[in-house]
PDB file of C-alpha atoms in Angstrom:
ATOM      1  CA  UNK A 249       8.415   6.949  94.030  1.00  0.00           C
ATOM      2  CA  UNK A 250      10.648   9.025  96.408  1.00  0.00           C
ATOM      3  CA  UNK A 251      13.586   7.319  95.194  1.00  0.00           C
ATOM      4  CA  UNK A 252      12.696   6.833  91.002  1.00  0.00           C
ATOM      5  CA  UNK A 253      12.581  11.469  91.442  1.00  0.00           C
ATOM      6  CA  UNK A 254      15.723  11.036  93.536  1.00  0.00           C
ATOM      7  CA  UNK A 255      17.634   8.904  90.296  1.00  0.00           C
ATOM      8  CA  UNK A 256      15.857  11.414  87.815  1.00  0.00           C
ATOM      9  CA  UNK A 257      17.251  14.656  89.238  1.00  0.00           C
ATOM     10  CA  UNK A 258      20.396  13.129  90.118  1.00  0.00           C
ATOM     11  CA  UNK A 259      23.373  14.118  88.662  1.00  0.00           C
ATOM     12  CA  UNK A 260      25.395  10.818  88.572  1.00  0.00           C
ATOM     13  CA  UNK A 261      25.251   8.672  85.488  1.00  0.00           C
ATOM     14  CA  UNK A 262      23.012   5.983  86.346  1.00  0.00           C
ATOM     15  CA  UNK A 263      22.328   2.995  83.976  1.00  0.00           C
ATOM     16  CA  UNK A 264      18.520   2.762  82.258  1.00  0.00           C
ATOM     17  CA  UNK A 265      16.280   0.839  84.232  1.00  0.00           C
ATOM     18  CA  UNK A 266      13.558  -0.930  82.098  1.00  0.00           C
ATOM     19  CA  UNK A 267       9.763  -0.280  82.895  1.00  0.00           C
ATOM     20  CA  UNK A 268       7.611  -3.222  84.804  1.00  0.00           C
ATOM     21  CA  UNK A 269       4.101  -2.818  82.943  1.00  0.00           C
ATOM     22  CA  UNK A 270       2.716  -4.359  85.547  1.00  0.00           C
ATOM     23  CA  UNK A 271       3.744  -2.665  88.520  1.00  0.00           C
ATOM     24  CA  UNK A 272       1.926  -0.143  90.077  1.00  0.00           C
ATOM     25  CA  UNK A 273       5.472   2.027  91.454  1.00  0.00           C
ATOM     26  CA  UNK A 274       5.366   2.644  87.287  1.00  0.00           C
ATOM     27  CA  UNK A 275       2.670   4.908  85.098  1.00  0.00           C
ATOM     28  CA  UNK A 276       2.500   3.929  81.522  1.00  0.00           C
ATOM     29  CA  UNK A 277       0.873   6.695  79.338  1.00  0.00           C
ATOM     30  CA  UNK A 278      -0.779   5.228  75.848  1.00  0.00           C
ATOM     31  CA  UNK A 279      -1.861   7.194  73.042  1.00  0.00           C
ATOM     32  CA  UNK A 280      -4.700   5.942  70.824  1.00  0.00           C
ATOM     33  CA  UNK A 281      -4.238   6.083  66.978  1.00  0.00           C
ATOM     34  CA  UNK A 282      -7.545   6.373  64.591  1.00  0.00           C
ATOM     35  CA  UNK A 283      -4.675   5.847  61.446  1.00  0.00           C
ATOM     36  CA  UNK A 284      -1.756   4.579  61.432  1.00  0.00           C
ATOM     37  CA  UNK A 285       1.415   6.786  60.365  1.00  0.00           C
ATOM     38  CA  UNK A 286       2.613   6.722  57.050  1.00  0.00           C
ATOM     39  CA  UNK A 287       5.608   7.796  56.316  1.00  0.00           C
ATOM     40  CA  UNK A 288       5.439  10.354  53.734  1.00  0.00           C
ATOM     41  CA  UNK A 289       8.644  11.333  51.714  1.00  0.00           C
ATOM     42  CA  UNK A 290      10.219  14.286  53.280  1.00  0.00           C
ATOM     43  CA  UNK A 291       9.717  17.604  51.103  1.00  0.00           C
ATOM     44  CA  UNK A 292      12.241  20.362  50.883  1.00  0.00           C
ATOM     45  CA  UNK A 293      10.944  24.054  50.458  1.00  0.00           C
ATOM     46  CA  UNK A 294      11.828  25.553  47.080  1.00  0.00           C
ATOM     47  CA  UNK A 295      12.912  28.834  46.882  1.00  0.00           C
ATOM     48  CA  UNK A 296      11.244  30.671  44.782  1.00  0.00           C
ATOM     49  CA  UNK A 297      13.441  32.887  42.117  1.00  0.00           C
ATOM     50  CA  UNK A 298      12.342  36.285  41.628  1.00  0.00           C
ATOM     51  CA  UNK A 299      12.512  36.499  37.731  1.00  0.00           C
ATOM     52  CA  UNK A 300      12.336  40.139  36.814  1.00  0.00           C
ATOM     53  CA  UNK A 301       9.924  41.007  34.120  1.00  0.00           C
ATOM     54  CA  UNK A 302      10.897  42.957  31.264  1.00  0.00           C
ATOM     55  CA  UNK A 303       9.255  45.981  32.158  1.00  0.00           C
ATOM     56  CA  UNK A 304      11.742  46.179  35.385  1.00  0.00           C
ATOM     57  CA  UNK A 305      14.550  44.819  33.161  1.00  0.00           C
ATOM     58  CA  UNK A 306      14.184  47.182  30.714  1.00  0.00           C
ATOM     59  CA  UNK A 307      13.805  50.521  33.037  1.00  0.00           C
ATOM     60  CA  UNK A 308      16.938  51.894  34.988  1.00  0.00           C
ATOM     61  CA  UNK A 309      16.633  53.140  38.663  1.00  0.00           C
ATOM     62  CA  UNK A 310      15.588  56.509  38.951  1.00  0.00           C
ATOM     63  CA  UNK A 311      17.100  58.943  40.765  1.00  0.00           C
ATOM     64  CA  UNK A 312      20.490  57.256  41.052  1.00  0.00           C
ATOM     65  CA  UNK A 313      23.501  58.530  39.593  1.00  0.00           C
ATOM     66  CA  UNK A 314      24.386  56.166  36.340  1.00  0.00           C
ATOM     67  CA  UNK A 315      28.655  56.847  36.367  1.00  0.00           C
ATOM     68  CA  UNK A 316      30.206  59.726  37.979  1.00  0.00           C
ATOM     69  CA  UNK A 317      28.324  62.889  39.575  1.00  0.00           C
ATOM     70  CA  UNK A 318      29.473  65.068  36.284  1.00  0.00           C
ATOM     71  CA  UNK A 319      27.223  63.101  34.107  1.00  0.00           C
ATOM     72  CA  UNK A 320      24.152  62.750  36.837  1.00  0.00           C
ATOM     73  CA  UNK A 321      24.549  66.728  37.529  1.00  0.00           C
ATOM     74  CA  UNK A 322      24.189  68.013  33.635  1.00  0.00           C
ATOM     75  CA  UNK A 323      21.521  66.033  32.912  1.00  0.00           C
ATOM     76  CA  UNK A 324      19.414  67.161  35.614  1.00  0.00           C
ATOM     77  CA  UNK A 325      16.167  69.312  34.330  1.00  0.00           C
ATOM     78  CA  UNK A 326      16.478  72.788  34.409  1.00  0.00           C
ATOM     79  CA  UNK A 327      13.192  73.182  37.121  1.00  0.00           C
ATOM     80  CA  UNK A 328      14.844  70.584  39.332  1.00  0.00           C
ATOM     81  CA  UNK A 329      17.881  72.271  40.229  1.00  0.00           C
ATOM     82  CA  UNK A 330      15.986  75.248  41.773  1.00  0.00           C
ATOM     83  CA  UNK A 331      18.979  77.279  40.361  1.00  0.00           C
ATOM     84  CA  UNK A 332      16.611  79.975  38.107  1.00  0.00           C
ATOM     85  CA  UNK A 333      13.700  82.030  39.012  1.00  0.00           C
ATOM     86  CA  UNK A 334      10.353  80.429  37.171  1.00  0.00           C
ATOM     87  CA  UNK A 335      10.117  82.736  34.610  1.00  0.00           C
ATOM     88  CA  UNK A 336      13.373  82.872  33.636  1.00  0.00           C
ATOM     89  CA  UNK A 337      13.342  78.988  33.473  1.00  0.00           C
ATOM     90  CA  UNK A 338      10.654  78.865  31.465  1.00  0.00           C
ATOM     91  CA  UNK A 339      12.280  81.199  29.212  1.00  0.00           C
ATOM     92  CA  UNK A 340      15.170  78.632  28.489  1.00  0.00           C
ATOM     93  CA  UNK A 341      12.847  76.002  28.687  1.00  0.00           C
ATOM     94  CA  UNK A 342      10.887  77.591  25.235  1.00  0.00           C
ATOM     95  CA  UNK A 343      14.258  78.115  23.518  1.00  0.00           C
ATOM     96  CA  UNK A 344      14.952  74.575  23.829  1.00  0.00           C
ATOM     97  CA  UNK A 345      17.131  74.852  27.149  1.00  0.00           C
ATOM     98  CA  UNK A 346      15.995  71.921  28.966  1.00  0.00           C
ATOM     99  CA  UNK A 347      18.645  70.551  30.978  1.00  0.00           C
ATOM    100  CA  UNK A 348      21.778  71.814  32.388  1.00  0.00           C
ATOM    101  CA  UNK A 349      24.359  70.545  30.103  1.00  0.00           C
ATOM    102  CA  UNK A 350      22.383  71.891  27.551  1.00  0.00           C
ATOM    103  CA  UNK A 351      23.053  75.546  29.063  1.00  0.00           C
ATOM    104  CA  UNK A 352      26.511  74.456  29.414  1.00  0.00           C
ATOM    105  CA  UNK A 353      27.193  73.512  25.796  1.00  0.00           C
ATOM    106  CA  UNK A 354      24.851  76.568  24.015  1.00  0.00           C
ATOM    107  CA  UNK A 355      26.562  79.320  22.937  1.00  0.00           C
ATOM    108  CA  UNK A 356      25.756  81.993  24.787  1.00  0.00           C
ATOM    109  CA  UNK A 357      26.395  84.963  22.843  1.00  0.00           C
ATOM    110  CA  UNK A 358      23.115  83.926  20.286  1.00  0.00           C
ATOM    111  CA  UNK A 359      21.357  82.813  23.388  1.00  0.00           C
ATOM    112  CA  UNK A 360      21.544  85.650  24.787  1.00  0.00           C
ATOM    113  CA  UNK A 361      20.361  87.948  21.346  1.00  0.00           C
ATOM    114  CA  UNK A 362      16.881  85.782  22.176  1.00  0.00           C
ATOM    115  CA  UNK A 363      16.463  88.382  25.694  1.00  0.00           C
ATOM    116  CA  UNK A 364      15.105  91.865  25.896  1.00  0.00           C
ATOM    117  CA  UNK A 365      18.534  92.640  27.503  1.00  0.00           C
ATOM    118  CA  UNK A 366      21.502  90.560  25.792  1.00  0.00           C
ATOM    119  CA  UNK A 367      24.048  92.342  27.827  1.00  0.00           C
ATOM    120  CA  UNK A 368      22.463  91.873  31.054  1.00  0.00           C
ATOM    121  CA  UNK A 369      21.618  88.536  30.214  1.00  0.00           C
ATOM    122  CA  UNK A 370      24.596  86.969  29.083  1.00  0.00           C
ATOM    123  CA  UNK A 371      26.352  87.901  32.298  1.00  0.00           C
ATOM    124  CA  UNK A 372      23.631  86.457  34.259  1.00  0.00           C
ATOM    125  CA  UNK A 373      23.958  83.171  31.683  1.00  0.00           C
ATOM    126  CA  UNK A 374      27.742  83.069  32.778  1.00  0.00           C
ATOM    127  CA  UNK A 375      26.984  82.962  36.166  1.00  0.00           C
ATOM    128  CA  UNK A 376      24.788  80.013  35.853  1.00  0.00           C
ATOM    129  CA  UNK A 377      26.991  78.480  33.634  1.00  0.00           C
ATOM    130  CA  UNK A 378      29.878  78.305  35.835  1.00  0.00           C
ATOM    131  CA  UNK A 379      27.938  77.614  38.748  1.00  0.00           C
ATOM    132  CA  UNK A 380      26.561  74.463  37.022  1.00  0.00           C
ATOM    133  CA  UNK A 381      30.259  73.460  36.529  1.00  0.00           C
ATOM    134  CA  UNK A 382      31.189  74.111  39.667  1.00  0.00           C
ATOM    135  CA  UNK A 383      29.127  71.949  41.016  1.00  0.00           C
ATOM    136  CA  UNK A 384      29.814  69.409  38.459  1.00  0.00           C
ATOM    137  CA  UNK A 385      33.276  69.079  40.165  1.00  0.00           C
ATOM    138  CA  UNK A 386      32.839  68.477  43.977  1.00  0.00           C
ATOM    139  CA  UNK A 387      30.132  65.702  44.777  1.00  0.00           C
ATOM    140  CA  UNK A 388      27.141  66.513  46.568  1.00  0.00           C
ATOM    141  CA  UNK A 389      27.289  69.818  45.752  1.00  0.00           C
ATOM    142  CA  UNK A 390      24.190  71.402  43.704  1.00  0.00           C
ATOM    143  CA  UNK A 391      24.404  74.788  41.171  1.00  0.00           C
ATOM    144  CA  UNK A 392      22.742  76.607  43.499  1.00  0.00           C
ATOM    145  CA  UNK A 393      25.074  75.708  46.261  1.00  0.00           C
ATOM    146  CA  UNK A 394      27.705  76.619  43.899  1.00  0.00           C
ATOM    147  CA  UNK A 395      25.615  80.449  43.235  1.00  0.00           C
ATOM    148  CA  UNK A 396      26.307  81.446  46.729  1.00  0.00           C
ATOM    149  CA  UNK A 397      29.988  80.105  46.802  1.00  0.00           C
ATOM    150  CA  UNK A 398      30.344  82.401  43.716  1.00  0.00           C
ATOM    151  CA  UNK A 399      28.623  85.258  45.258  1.00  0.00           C
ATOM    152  CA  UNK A 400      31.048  85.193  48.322  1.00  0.00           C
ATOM    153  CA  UNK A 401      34.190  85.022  45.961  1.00  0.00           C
ATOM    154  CA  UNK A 402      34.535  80.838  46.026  1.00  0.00           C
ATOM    155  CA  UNK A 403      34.954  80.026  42.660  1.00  0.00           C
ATOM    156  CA  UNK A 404      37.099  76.874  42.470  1.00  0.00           C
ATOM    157  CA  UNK A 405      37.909  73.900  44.494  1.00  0.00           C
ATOM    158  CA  UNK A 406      41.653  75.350  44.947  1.00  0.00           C
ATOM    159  CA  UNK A 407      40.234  77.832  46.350  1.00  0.00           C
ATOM    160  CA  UNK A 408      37.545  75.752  48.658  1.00  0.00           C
ATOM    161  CA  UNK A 409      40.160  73.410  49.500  1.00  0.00           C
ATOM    162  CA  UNK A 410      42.079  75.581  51.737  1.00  0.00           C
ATOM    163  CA  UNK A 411      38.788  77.041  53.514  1.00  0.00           C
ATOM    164  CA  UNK A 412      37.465  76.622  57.252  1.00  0.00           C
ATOM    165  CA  UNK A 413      34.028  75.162  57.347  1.00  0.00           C
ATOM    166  CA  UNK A 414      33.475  77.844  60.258  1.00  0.00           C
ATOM    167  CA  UNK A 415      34.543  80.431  58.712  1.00  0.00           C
ATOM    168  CA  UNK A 416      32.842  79.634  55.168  1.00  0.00           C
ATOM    169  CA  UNK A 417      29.827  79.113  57.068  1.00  0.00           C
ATOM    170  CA  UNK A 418      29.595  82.277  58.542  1.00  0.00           C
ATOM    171  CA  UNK A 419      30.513  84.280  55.589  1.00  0.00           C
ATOM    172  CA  UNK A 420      27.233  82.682  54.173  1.00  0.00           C
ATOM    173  CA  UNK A 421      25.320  83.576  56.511  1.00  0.00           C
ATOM    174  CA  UNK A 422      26.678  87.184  56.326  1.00  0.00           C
ATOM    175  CA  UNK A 423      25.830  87.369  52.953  1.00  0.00           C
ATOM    176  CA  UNK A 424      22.091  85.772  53.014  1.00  0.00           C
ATOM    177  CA  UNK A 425      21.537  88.603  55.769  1.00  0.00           C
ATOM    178  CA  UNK A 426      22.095  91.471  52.273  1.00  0.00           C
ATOM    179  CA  UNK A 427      19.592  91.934  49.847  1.00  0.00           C
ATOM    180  CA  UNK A 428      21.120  89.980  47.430  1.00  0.00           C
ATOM    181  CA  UNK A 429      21.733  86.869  49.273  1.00  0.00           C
ATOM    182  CA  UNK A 430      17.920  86.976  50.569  1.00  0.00           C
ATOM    183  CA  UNK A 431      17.174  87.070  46.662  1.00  0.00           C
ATOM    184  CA  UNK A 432      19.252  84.326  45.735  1.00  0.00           C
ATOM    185  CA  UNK A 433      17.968  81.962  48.659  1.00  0.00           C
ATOM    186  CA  UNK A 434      14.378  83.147  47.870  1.00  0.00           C
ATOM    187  CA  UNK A 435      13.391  81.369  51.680  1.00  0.00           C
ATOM    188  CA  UNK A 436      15.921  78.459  51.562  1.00  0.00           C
ATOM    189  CA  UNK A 437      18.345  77.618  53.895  1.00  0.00           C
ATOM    190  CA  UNK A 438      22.283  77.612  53.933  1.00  0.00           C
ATOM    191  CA  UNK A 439      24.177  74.268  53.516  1.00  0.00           C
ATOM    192  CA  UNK A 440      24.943  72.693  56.761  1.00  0.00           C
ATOM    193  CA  UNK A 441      28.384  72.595  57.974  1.00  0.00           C
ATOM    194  CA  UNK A 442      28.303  69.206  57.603  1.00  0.00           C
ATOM    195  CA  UNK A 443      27.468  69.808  54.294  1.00  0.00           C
ATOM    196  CA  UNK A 444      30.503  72.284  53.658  1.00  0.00           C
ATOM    197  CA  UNK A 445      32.958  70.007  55.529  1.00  0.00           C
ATOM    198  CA  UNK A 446      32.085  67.128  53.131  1.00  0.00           C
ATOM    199  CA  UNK A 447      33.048  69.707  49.878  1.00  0.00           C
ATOM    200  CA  UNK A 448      36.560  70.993  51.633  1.00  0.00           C
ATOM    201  CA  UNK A 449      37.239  67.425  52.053  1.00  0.00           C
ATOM    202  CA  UNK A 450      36.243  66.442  48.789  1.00  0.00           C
ATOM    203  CA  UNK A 451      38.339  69.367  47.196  1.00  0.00           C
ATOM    204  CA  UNK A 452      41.300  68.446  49.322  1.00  0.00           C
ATOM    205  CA  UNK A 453      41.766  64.795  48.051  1.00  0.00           C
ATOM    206  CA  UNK A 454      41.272  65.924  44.482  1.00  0.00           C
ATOM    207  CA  UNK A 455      43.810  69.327  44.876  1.00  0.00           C
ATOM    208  CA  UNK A 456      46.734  67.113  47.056  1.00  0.00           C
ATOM    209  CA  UNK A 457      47.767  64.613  44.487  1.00  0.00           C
ATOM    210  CA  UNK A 458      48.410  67.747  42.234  1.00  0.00           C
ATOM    211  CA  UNK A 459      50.434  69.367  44.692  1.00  0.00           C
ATOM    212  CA  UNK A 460      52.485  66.066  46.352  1.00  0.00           C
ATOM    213  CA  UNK A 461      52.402  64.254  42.784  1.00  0.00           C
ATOM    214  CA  UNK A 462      55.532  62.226  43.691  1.00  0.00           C
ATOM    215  CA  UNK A 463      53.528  60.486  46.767  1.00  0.00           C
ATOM    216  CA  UNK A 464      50.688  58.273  47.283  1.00  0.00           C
ATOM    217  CA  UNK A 465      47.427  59.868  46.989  1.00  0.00           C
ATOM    218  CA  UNK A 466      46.015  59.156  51.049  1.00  0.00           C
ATOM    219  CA  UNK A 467      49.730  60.732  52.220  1.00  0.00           C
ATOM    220  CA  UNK A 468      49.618  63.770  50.015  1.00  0.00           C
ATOM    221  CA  UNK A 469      45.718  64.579  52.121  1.00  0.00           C
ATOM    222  CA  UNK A 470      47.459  64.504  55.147  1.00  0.00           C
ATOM    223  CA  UNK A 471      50.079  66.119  53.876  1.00  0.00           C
ATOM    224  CA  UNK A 472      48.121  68.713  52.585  1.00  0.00           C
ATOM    225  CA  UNK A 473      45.781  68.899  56.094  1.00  0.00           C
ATOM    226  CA  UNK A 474      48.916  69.213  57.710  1.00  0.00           C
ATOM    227  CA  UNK A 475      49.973  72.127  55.339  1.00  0.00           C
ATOM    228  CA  UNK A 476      46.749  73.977  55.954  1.00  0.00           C
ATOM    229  CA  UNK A 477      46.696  73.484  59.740  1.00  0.00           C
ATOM    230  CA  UNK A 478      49.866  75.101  59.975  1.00  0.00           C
TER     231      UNK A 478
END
């Protein structure tokens, strides 16, 4: 026995030695069969193919943008951009104002006849009109994102493009400290500066290829960074 465990944990190639039924240095285990093994035809798994149904064919994802963030930002509803007080949405939304390319496209000067105050209100219409466009322009960016840009004298992404994000940031947070900022947040907080460094470098790719036109669009950024760094 000693020396069969001595050949089995040896690591020599040794040749097969065949098995003596009938000695007793050798244990034989049997295993007793009630039926006898049939060999059955091997059977690959199918995969089964999802097969959408018409109801999912038929309806678009919600919630994702369907082209470009222009189109996804003026059909948004009016009470889902958080952009107007309630009332005053619910003003637009009775005369037929129900989304915000439909503000952007109405004229204005009739709109604004439909008010108690059309002077009043056709500035305030303005406002929200280019603050919707704004926002239109620089993904990620919502119209009442673009409100306090506007309210701190940011108006355009030329204009953002050359900013600091520390700098921006803190002349938001000077201005939510006045009356009117508090009003316009109405308990919300500012954009992060993550946030605000995301639009500057959004601006800047869009405003370098204007100003390096005559070089690829990646070297007129950095040329641009470069520009502003200095």
């Amino acid at each position: 026995m000693l020396r069969t465990f001595l050949r089995l944990i040896s690591r020599s190639h040794q040749a097969p030695v065949p098995v003596d039924l009938h000695s007793p240095d050798h244990v034989v285990l049997f295993a007793h069969l009630n039926r006898p093994l049939v060999n059955r035809p091997s059977q690959t798994p199918t995969l089964r193919q999802s097969v959408p149904s018409a109801s999912s064919a038929e309806t678009p994802s919600i919630g994702v943008p369907t082209r470009n963030h222009r189109e996804w930002m003026l059909s948004q509803q009016l009470d889902h951009m958080k952009l107007f007080p309630e009332a005053r949405c619910q003003q637009l939304c009775d005369m037929g104002i129900t989304t915000a390319g439909d503000l952007v496209t109405v004229d204005l000067k009739s709109l604004a006849t439909k008010f108690n105050s059309p002077k009043k209100s056709i500035r305030i219409l303005k406002r929200y009109r280019q603050a919707i466009r704004f926002a239109a322009t620089v993904p990620g960016m919502m119209p009442r994102d673009a409100m306090l840009l506007i309210s701190i004298h940011r108006r355009s992404i030329r204009g953002l493009a050359v900013e600091s994000p520390i700098m921006l940031y803190r002349d938001l947070q000077r201005f939510a400290e006045s009356s009117s900022g508090r009003k316009l947040l109405r308990g919300r907080r500012l954009p992060s500066i993550k946030r605000i460094r995301r639009w500057i470098s959004t601006c800047e790719r869009r405003i370098a290829p204007r100003i390096y036109p005559t070089v690829d669009a990646h070297v007129a950024t950095q040329c641009f960074a470069a520009a502003k760094a200095a």
